[in-house]
Coordinates of N, CA and C in Angstrom, one line a residue:
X1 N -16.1 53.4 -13.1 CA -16.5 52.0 -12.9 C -17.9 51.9 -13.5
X2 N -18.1 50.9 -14.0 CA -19.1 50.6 -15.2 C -20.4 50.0 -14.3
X3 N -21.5 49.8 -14.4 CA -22.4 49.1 -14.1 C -22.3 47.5 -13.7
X4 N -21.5 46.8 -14.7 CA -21.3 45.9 -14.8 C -20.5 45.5 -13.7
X5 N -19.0 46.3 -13.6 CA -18.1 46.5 -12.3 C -19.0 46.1 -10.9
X6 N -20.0 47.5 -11.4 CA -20.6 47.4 -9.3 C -21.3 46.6 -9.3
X7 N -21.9 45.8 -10.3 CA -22.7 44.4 -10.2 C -21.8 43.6 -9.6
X8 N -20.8 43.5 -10.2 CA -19.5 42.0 -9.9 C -19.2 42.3 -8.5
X9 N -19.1 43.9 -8.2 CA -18.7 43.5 -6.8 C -20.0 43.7 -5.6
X10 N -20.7 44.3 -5.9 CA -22.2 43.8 -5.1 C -21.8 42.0 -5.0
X11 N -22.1 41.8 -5.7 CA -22.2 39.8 -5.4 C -21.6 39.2 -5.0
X12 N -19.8 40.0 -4.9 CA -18.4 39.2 -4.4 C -18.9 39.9 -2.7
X13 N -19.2 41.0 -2.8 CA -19.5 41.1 -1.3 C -20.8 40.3 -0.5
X14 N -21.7 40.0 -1.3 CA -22.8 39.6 -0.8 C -22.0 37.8 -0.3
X15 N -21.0 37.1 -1.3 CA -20.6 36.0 -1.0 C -20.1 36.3 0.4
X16 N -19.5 37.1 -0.1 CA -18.0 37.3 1.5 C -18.7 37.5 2.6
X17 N -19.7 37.5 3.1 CA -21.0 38.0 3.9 C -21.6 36.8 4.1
X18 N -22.1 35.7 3.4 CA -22.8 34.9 3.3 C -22.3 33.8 4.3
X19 N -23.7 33.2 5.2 CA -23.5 32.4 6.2 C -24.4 30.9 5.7
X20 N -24.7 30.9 4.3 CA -25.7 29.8 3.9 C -24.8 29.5 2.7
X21 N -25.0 28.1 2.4 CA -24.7 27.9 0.8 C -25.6 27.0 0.8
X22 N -25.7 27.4 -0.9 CA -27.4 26.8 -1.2 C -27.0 27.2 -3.2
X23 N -27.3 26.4 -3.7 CA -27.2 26.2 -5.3 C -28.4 26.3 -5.5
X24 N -29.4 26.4 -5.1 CA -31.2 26.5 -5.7 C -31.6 26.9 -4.8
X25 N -33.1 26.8 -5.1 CA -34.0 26.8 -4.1 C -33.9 26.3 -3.1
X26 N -34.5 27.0 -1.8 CA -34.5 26.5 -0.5 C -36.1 26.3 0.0
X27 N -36.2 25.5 1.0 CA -37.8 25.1 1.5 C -38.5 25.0 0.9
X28 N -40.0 25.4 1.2 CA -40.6 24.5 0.4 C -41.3 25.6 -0.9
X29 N -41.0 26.8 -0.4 CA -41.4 27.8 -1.4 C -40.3 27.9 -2.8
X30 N -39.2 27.3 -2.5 CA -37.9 27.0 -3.5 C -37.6 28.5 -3.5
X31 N -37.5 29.5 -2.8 CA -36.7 30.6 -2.4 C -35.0 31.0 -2.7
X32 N -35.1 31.8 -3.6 CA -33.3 31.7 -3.8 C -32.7 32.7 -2.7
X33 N -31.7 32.2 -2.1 CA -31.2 33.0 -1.2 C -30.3 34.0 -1.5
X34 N -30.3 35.5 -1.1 CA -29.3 36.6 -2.1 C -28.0 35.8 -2.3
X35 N -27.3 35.1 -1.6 CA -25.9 34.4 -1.8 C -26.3 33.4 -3.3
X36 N -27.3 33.4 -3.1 CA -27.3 31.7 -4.5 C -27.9 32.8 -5.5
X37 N -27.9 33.8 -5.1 CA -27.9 35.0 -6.4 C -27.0 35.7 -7.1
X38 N -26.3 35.7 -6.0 CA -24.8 36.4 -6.0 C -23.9 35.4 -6.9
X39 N -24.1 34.1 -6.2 CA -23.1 33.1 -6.6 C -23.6 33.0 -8.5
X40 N -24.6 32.9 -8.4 CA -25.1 32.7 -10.8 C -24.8 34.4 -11.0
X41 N -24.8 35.4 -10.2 CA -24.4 36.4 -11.0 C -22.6 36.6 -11.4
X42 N -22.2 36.1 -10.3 CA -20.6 35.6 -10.2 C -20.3 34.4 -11.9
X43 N -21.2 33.8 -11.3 CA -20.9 32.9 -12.3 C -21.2 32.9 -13.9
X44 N -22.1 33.8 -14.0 CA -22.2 34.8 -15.4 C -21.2 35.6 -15.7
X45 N -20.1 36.4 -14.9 CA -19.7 37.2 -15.4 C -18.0 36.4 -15.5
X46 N -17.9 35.2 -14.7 CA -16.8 34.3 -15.3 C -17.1 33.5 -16.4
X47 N -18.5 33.8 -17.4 CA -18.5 33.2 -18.7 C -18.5 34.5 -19.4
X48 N -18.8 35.9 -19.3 CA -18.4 36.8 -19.9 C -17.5 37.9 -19.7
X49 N -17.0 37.9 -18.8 CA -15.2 38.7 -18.1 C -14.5 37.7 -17.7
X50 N -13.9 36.5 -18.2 CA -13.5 36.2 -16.8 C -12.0 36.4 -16.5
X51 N -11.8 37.0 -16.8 CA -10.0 37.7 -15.8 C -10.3 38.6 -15.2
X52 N -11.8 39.6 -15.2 CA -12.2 40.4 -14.0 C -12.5 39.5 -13.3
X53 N -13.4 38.9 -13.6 CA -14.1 37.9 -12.2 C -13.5 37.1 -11.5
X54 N -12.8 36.3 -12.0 CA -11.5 35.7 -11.5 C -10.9 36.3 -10.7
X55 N -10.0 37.5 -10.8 CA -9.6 38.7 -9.6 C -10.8 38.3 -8.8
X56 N -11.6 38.4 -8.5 CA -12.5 38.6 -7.6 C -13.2 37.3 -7.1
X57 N -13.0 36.2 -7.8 CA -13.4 34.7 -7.4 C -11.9 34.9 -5.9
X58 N -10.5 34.8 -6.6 CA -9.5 34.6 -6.0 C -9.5 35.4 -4.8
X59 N -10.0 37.0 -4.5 CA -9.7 37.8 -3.7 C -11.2 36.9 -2.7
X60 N -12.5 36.7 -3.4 CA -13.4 35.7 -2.3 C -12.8 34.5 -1.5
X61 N -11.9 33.8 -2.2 CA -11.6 32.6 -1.5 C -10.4 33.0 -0.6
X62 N -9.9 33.9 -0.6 CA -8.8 34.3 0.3 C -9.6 35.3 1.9
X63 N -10.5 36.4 1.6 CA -11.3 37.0 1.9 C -12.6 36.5 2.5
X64 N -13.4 35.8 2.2 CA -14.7 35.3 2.1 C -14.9 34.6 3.7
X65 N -15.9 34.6 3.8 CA -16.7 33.6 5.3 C -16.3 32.5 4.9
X66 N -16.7 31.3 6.0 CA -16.5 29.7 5.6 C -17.3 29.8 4.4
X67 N -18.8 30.1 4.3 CA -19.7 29.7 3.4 C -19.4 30.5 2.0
X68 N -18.5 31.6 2.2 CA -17.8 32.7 0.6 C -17.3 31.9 0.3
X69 N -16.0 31.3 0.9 CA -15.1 30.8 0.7 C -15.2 29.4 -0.3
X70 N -16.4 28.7 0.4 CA -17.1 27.3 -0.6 C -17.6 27.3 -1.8
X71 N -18.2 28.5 -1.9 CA -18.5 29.3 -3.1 C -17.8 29.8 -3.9
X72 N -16.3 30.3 -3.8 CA -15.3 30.7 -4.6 C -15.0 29.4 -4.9
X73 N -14.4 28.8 -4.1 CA -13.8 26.9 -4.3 C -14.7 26.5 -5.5
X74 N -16.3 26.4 -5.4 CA -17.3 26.0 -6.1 C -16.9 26.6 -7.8
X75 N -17.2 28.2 -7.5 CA -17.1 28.8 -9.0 C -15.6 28.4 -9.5
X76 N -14.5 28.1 -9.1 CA -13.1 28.1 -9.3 C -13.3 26.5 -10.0
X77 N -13.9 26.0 -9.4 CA -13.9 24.0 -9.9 C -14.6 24.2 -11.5
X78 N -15.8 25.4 -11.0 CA -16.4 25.3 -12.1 C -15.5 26.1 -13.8
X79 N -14.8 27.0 -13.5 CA -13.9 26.9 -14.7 C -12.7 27.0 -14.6
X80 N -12.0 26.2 -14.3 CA -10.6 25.4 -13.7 C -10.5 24.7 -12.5
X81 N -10.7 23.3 -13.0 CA -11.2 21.9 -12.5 C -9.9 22.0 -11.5
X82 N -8.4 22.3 -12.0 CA -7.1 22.3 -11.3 C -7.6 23.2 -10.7
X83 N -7.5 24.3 -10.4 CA -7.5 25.5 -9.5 C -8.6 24.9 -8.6
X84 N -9.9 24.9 -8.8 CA -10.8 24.1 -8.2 C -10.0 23.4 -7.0
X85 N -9.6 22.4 -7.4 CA -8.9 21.0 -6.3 C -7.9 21.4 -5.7
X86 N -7.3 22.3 -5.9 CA -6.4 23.2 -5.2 C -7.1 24.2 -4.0
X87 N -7.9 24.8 -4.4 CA -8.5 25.3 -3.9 C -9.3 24.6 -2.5
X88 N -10.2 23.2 -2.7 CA -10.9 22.6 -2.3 C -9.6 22.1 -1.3
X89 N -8.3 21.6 -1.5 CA -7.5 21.1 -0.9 C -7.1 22.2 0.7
X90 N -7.0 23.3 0.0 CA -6.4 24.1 0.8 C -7.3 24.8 2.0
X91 N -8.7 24.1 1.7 CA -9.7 24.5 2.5 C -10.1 23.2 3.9
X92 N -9.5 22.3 3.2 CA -9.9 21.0 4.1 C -9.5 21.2 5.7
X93 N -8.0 22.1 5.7 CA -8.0 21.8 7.4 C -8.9 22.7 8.0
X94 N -10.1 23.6 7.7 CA -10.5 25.1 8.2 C -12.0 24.0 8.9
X95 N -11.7 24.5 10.3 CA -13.0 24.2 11.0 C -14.6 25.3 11.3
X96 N -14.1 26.2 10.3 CA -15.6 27.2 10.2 C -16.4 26.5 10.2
X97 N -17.6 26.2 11.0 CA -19.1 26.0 10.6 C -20.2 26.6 9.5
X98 N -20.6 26.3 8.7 CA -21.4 27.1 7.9 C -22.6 26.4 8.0
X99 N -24.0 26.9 7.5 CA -25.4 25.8 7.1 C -25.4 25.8 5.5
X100 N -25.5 24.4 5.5 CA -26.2 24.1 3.8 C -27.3 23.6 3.7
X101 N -28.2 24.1 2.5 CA -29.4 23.9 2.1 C -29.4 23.3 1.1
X102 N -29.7 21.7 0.5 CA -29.9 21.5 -0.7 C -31.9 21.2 -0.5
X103 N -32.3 21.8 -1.4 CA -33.9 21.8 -1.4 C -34.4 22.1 0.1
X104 N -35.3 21.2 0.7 CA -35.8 21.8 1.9 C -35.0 21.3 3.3
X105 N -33.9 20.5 2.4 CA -33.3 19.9 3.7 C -32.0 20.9 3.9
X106 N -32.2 21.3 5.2 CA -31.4 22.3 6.0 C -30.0 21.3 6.9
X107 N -28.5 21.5 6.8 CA -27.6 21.0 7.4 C -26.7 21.8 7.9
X108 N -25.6 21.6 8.8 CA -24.5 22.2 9.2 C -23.3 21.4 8.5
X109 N -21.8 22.3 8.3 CA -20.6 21.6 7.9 C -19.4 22.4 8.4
X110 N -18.6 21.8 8.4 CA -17.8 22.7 8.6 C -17.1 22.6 7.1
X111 N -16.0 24.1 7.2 CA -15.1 24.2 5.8 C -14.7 23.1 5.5
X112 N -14.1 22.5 6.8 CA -13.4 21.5 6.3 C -14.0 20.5 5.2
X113 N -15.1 19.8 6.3 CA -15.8 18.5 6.1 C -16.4 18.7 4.6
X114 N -16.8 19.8 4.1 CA -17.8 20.3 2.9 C -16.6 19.9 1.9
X115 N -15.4 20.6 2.4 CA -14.2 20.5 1.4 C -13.8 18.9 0.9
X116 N -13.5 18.3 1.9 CA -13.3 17.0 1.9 C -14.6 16.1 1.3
X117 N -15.6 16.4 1.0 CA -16.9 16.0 0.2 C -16.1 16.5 -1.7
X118 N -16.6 17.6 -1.7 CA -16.2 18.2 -3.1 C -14.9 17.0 -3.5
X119 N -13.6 17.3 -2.7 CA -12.5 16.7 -3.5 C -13.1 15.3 -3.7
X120 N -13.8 14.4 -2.4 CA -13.9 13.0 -3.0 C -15.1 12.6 -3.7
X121 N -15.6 13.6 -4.8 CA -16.4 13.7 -5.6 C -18.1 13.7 -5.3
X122 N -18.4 14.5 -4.0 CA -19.9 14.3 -3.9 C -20.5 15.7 -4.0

């Protein structure tokens, strides 16, 4: 197993673990949180492997916390807009609570509710 291997899966685990979703910086120091680290290192290696990473997008969204799980859905929209909405569909009835952070504003959601946002485009 190559370097590159235990990178990809350091970060799939760090998702599957993860109880925040957050695409940037958080508060007021703009802090990246190891998940919103995990998730651009994820998302680098689905523009340079992506039939490894993909195994491992698909094994997060099956596997993953509510907040993994959003993040697999997320990277999956991001290169296959179908699988994406599939994905984003099949998550709508799940009442996991997770917190989201966009900038300093801190929220709660559940799977569902987050899912049901993404599919009607926000």
């Amino acid at each position: 197993m190559g370097k590159k291997d235990r990178e990809l899966d350091a970060a799939v685990k760090e998702l599957a673990k993860a109880d925040t979703v957050a695409f940037g910086g958080v508060g007021i120091a703009g802090t990246l949180l190891p998940a919103t680290e995990a998730y651009r290192h994820v998302e680098r290696a689905l523009d340079e492997h992506p039939a490894e990473a993909r195994k491992k997008v698909d094994w997060l969204l099956k596997h993953g916390s509510p907040a993994g799980k959003a993040y697999a859905a997320s990277l999956l929209d991001r290169v296959d807009a179908e699988a994406g909405r599939a994905a984003w569909s099949r998550l709508r009835d799940h009442d996991d609570e997770f917190t989201t952070f966009s900038g300093c504003v801190m929220g709660r959601a559940t799977l569902g509710e987050y899912a049901a946002e993404r599919l009607a485009g926000h």
